Short mmCIF file of C-alpha atoms in Angstrom, two decimals:
data_model
loop_
_atom_site.label_atom_id
_atom_site.label_comp_id
_atom_site.label_asym_id
_atom_site.label_seq_id
_atom_site.Cartn_x
_atom_site.Cartn_y
_atom_site.Cartn_z
CA MET A 1 -23.70 -54.41 20.46
CA ILE A 2 -22.47 -51.74 18.00
CA SER A 3 -18.80 -52.57 18.64
CA ARG A 4 -19.39 -56.36 18.70
CA THR A 5 -21.26 -55.74 15.37
CA LEU A 6 -18.28 -53.58 13.91
CA ALA A 7 -15.73 -56.39 15.15
CA ALA A 8 -17.87 -59.31 13.67
CA ALA A 9 -18.16 -57.20 10.21
CA ALA A 10 -14.30 -56.36 10.33
CA ALA A 11 -13.27 -60.16 11.21
CA GLY A 12 -15.66 -60.68 7.97
CA LEU A 13 -14.00 -58.54 5.61
CA ALA A 14 -10.50 -59.87 6.80
CA LEU A 15 -11.75 -63.51 6.32
CA ALA A 16 -12.65 -62.57 2.73
CA ALA A 17 -9.39 -61.22 2.01
CA LEU A 18 -8.10 -64.50 3.65
CA VAL A 19 -9.91 -66.67 1.22
CA SER A 20 -9.66 -64.56 -1.89
CA SER A 21 -6.07 -63.58 -1.84
CA PRO A 22 -3.31 -66.28 -1.24
CA ALA A 23 -0.56 -63.83 -0.29
CA ALA A 24 0.98 -64.09 3.25
CA ALA A 25 0.51 -60.50 3.95
CA ALA A 26 -3.04 -59.69 3.01
CA PRO A 27 -4.34 -56.62 4.74
CA GLY A 28 -6.12 -57.46 8.12
CA VAL A 29 -4.45 -60.73 8.19
CA LYS A 30 -1.52 -62.56 10.04
CA GLN A 31 -0.10 -66.19 9.57
CA VAL A 32 0.19 -68.07 12.86
CA HIS A 33 2.44 -71.30 12.60
CA LEU A 34 1.23 -74.21 14.66
CA ARG A 35 3.04 -77.22 15.38
CA ASN A 36 4.14 -79.96 12.51
CA GLY A 37 4.29 -77.26 9.85
CA LEU A 38 0.61 -76.15 10.07
CA THR A 39 0.12 -72.42 9.27
CA ILE A 40 -3.26 -70.76 9.39
CA LYS A 41 -4.29 -67.34 8.27
CA ILE A 42 -6.44 -65.39 10.70
CA PRO A 43 -7.71 -61.95 11.18
CA SER A 44 -5.16 -59.56 12.73
CA THR A 45 -7.43 -58.74 15.47
CA TRP A 46 -7.31 -62.16 16.94
CA LYS A 47 -5.08 -62.94 19.43
CA VAL A 48 -2.77 -66.12 20.02
CA TYR A 49 -1.50 -67.26 23.29
CA LYS A 50 0.59 -70.09 23.78
CA VAL A 51 -0.96 -71.14 27.41
CA ALA A 52 1.39 -74.25 27.85
CA LYS A 53 3.17 -76.79 25.74
CA ASP A 54 0.68 -78.06 23.05
CA TYR A 55 -2.34 -75.88 24.47
CA THR A 56 -2.55 -72.75 22.03
CA ARG A 57 -5.65 -70.68 22.70
CA VAL A 58 -6.72 -68.37 19.61
CA VAL A 59 -8.84 -65.48 21.35
CA THR A 60 -11.49 -64.14 18.62
CA GLY A 61 -13.71 -61.76 20.87
CA ALA A 62 -14.48 -60.76 24.42
CA CYS A 63 -12.31 -62.56 26.87
CA ALA A 64 -12.65 -61.26 30.41
CA THR A 65 -10.19 -63.94 31.51
CA ALA A 66 -7.34 -63.28 29.37
CA GLY A 67 -4.10 -62.33 31.49
CA THR A 68 -5.59 -64.06 34.75
CA ARG A 69 -5.01 -67.16 36.42
CA ASN A 70 -8.56 -68.18 35.29
CA PHE A 71 -7.51 -68.10 31.11
CA GLY A 72 -7.71 -71.99 30.93
CA TYR A 73 -9.95 -74.56 28.83
CA ARG A 74 -12.77 -74.62 31.33
CA ASP A 75 -12.99 -70.82 31.94
CA SER A 76 -16.51 -69.21 30.69
CA GLY A 77 -17.50 -66.51 28.37
CA CYS A 78 -13.95 -66.14 26.48
CA ARG A 79 -14.70 -66.50 22.71
CA SER A 80 -11.89 -68.50 21.20
CA PHE A 81 -10.62 -71.98 19.72
CA TRP A 82 -8.22 -74.09 20.98
CA VAL A 83 -5.36 -75.93 18.82
CA PHE A 84 -3.90 -78.74 21.10
CA GLY A 85 -0.97 -81.09 20.53
CA PRO A 86 0.23 -84.50 22.21
CA ALA A 87 0.49 -83.45 25.79
CA ALA A 88 -3.34 -82.22 25.72
CA ILE A 89 -4.42 -85.16 23.32
CA ARG A 90 -3.11 -87.58 25.94
CA VAL A 91 -5.92 -86.41 28.80
CA GLY A 92 -8.55 -85.41 26.41
CA HIS A 93 -11.53 -87.38 28.11
CA GLU A 94 -13.26 -87.41 31.55
CA THR A 95 -11.11 -88.64 34.05
CA PHE A 96 -7.81 -87.72 31.88
CA ASN A 97 -8.19 -90.70 29.53
CA PRO A 98 -6.77 -90.26 25.84
CA TYR A 99 -8.65 -88.25 23.61
CA ASP A 100 -10.61 -90.09 20.92
CA PRO A 101 -12.99 -88.68 18.13
CA SER A 102 -15.79 -91.06 19.36
CA ARG A 103 -16.34 -88.82 22.41
CA PRO A 104 -15.92 -85.00 22.82
CA TYR A 105 -12.96 -83.78 24.10
CA SER A 106 -13.50 -82.77 27.95
CA PRO A 107 -10.51 -83.38 30.21
CA ALA A 108 -12.30 -83.19 33.50
CA THR A 109 -13.21 -85.20 36.54
CA ASP A 110 -16.09 -82.93 37.78
CA VAL A 111 -18.60 -80.52 36.50
CA GLY A 112 -17.20 -77.06 34.99
CA PRO A 113 -18.87 -73.74 34.31
CA CYS A 114 -20.95 -73.30 31.16
CA VAL A 115 -19.00 -72.39 28.11
CA TYR A 116 -21.28 -69.10 27.64
CA ASP A 117 -22.42 -68.16 31.14
CA LYS A 118 -20.08 -69.23 34.08
CA LYS A 119 -23.68 -68.73 36.37
CA LEU A 120 -24.47 -71.89 34.87
CA TRP A 121 -23.10 -75.60 34.73
CA MET A 122 -21.79 -77.95 31.99
CA SER A 123 -24.17 -81.04 32.38
CA SER A 124 -23.31 -83.27 29.61
CA PHE A 125 -22.69 -84.02 25.94
CA ARG A 126 -25.25 -86.06 23.50
CA THR A 127 -23.85 -89.65 23.27
CA LYS A 128 -23.63 -89.25 19.49
CA PRO A 129 -22.47 -86.47 17.57
CA VAL A 130 -24.68 -84.39 15.67
CA VAL A 131 -22.33 -84.33 12.57
CA LYS A 132 -19.73 -86.98 12.07
CA GLY A 133 -17.27 -86.88 9.14
CA TYR A 134 -14.18 -85.69 7.73
CA LYS A 135 -13.10 -82.24 6.67
CA LEU A 136 -9.80 -80.89 5.09
CA VAL A 137 -7.28 -78.96 7.15
CA GLY A 138 -5.12 -78.10 3.93
CA ALA A 139 -4.36 -79.70 1.06
CA GLY A 140 -4.05 -83.63 1.54
CA HIS A 141 -4.87 -83.58 5.57
CA ASN A 142 -8.15 -85.19 6.33
CA ALA A 143 -9.42 -84.52 9.98
CA HIS A 144 -11.76 -86.59 11.95
CA TYR A 145 -14.81 -83.86 12.06
CA ARG A 146 -17.11 -84.03 14.81
CA GLU A 147 -19.91 -81.70 16.25
CA TRP A 148 -21.18 -82.56 19.82
CA LYS A 149 -24.27 -80.61 21.22
CA GLY A 150 -23.16 -79.89 25.17
CA ASN A 151 -25.90 -78.71 27.42
CA CYS A 152 -25.84 -76.09 30.22
CA VAL A 153 -28.23 -76.17 33.65
CA TYR A 154 -28.94 -73.92 36.53
CA GLY A 155 -27.53 -74.88 40.06
CA PRO A 156 -28.96 -76.79 42.70
CA PRO A 157 -31.63 -78.28 43.74
CA ASN A 158 -33.22 -78.77 40.18
CA TYR A 159 -30.44 -78.93 37.76
CA ASP A 160 -32.96 -77.35 35.32
CA TYR A 161 -31.96 -77.20 31.38
CA ALA A 162 -30.79 -73.77 30.62
CA GLY A 163 -29.27 -74.02 27.24
CA SER A 164 -26.75 -75.77 24.82
CA PHE A 165 -23.72 -74.73 22.73
CA THR A 166 -21.95 -76.73 20.13
CA GLN A 167 -18.55 -78.00 20.13
CA ARG A 168 -16.73 -78.69 17.06
CA GLU A 169 -13.55 -80.62 16.62
CA TRP A 170 -10.96 -81.46 14.03
CA TYR A 171 -8.58 -84.06 14.63
CA LEU A 172 -5.29 -85.15 12.96
CA PRO A 173 -4.09 -88.05 14.45
CA LYS A 174 -0.84 -88.38 12.26
CA SER A 175 -0.11 -84.83 13.03
CA LYS A 176 -0.93 -85.16 16.72
CA ILE A 177 -3.26 -81.92 16.29
CA LEU A 178 -6.91 -81.27 17.77
CA VAL A 179 -8.62 -77.90 16.97
CA VAL A 180 -11.58 -77.32 19.76
CA ASP A 181 -13.98 -74.63 19.00
CA GLN A 182 -16.88 -74.15 21.41
CA TRP A 183 -18.15 -70.74 19.83
CA LYS A 184 -18.76 -71.88 16.35
CA THR A 185 -16.38 -69.43 15.36
CA PRO A 186 -17.17 -67.77 12.11
CA GLY A 187 -14.97 -68.62 9.48
CA LEU A 188 -13.04 -71.30 11.05
CA ALA A 189 -13.89 -73.91 9.05
CA THR A 190 -12.38 -72.09 6.18
CA ILE A 191 -9.43 -71.04 7.87
CA LEU A 192 -8.66 -74.55 8.75
CA ARG A 193 -9.84 -75.76 5.03
CA THR A 194 -7.07 -73.07 3.46
CA ALA A 195 -4.33 -73.85 5.94
CA THR A 196 -1.07 -74.85 4.37
CA TRP A 197 1.70 -77.13 5.56
CA ASN A 198 5.40 -76.93 5.38
#
């Protein structure tokens, strides 16, 4: 618990440096170049994985699946957020239909494990977003922004409610970029708002 608290404090200090200093080489911060000229500055302790074409994962904390065959969108317990490109957006809804911000990103045909506990199952998202609007991703780039409440349940026979999580999405249709965060990653909204475009 202490190590997690120290890691959170270090990430917070790095984010404070990121916001207060426009310099690319601020201490404890690194630049990540994404698609179509989008560049974000993140704490240097976060790890970036190019999982596949148009599937980039930024791991922000504990992640038991990193480096294993289970390191994918539907794994459980990996504190991270995803940056998706066209290939992922094309299959972003149930039964692998194209993503649209009117429904949460959920590329699947079956039930998956809960985001925060692999012993639980993800059951559903609420039919309407909890938050709906627009947020900047760098100057001049307005993203469709949504927050969806997802539910997790215990297994058979009753599938009783066990808890929930929030899925945040920033979608830039012209740039073909979708950011999906299921962990309410501290500072991510600021990181995206202060992003730059080349």
